[in-house]
Coordinates of C-alpha atoms in Angstrom, one line a residue:
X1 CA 6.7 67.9 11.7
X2 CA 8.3 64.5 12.0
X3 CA 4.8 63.2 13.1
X4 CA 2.7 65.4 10.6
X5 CA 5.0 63.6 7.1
X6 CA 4.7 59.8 8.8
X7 CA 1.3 60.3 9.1
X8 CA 0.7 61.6 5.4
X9 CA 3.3 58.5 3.9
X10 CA 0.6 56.3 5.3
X11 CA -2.0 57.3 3.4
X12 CA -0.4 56.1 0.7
X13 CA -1.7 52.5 2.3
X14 CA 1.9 51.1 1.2
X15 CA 2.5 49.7 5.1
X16 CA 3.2 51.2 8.1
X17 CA 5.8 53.9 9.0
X18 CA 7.9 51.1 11.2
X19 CA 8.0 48.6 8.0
X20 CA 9.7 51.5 5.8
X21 CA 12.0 52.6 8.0
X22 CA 13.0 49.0 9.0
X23 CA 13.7 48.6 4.8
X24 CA 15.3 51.9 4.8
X25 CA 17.8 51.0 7.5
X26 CA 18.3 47.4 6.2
X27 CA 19.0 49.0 2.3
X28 CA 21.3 51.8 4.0
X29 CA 22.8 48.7 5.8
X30 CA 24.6 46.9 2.8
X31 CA 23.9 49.5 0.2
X32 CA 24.5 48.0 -3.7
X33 CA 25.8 44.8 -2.4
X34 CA 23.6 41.2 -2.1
X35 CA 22.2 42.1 0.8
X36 CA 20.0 45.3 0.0
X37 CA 16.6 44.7 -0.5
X38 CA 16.2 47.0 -3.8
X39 CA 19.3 47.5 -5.2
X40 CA 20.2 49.2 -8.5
X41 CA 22.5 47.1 -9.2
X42 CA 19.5 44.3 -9.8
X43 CA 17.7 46.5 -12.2
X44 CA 15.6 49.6 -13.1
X45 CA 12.1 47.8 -11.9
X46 CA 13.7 45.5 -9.2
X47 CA 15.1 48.7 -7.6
X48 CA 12.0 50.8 -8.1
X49 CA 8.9 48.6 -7.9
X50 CA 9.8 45.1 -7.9
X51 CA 11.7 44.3 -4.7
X52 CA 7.8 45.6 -3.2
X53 CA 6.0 42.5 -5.2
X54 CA 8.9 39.8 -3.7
X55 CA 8.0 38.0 -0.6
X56 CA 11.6 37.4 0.8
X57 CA 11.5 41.3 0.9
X58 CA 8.4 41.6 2.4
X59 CA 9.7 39.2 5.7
X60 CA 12.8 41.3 5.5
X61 CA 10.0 44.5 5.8
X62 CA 8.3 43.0 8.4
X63 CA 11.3 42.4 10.9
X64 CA 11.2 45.3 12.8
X65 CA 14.4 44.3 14.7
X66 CA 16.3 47.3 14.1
X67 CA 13.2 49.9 14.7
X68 CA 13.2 49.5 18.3
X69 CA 14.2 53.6 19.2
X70 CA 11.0 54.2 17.2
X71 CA 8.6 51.4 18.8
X72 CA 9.0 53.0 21.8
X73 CA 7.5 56.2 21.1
X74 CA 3.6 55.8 21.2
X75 CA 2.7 57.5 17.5
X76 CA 4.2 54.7 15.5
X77 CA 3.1 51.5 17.6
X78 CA -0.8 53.2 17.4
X79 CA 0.2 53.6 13.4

C-alpha cells in the first residue's frame, strides 16, 4: 500500500517521493518556528504554495540528509 500511494503522489510530477518526505521531516522538525520551510505563521500562500516557488526551499528539498532509512530501500532510489 505504502508503495502503491508514493507511486501515485508522483504523478503529480511535483518531485520525487525522497524530496517530500525530506520537507516533511525538516517542517515536522521546527514546526511554526523560523526554521520550517512553509510555515503558517508566514502566510496563507507562503504556507500553501509559495514556499514551493522559493529557491532556499528547494536546496532545503533537495538535501536528502535525513531520508537515509528510505534510500536504502530500492523503490524510492529507482523513483
Amino acid at each position: 500500500l505504502e508503495y502503491a500511494l508514493a507511486y501515485c503522489g508522483a504523478l503529480a510530477v511535483q518531485g520525487p517521493p525522497l524530496s517530500w518526505v525530506s520537507s516533511h521531516r525538516h517542517h515536522h522538525s521546527g514546526s511554526d518556528t523560523a526554521q520550517d520551510v512553509h510555515s503558517p505563521l508566514d502566510g496563507f500562500w507562503w504556507s500553501h504554495i509559495g514556499w514551493l516557488l522559493d529557491a532556499e526551499n528547494t536546496k532545503i528539498r533537495q538535501n536528502k540528509q535525513n531520508t537515509k532509512d528510505m534510500e536504502a530501500q530500492q523503490f524510492y532510489r529507482f523513483m
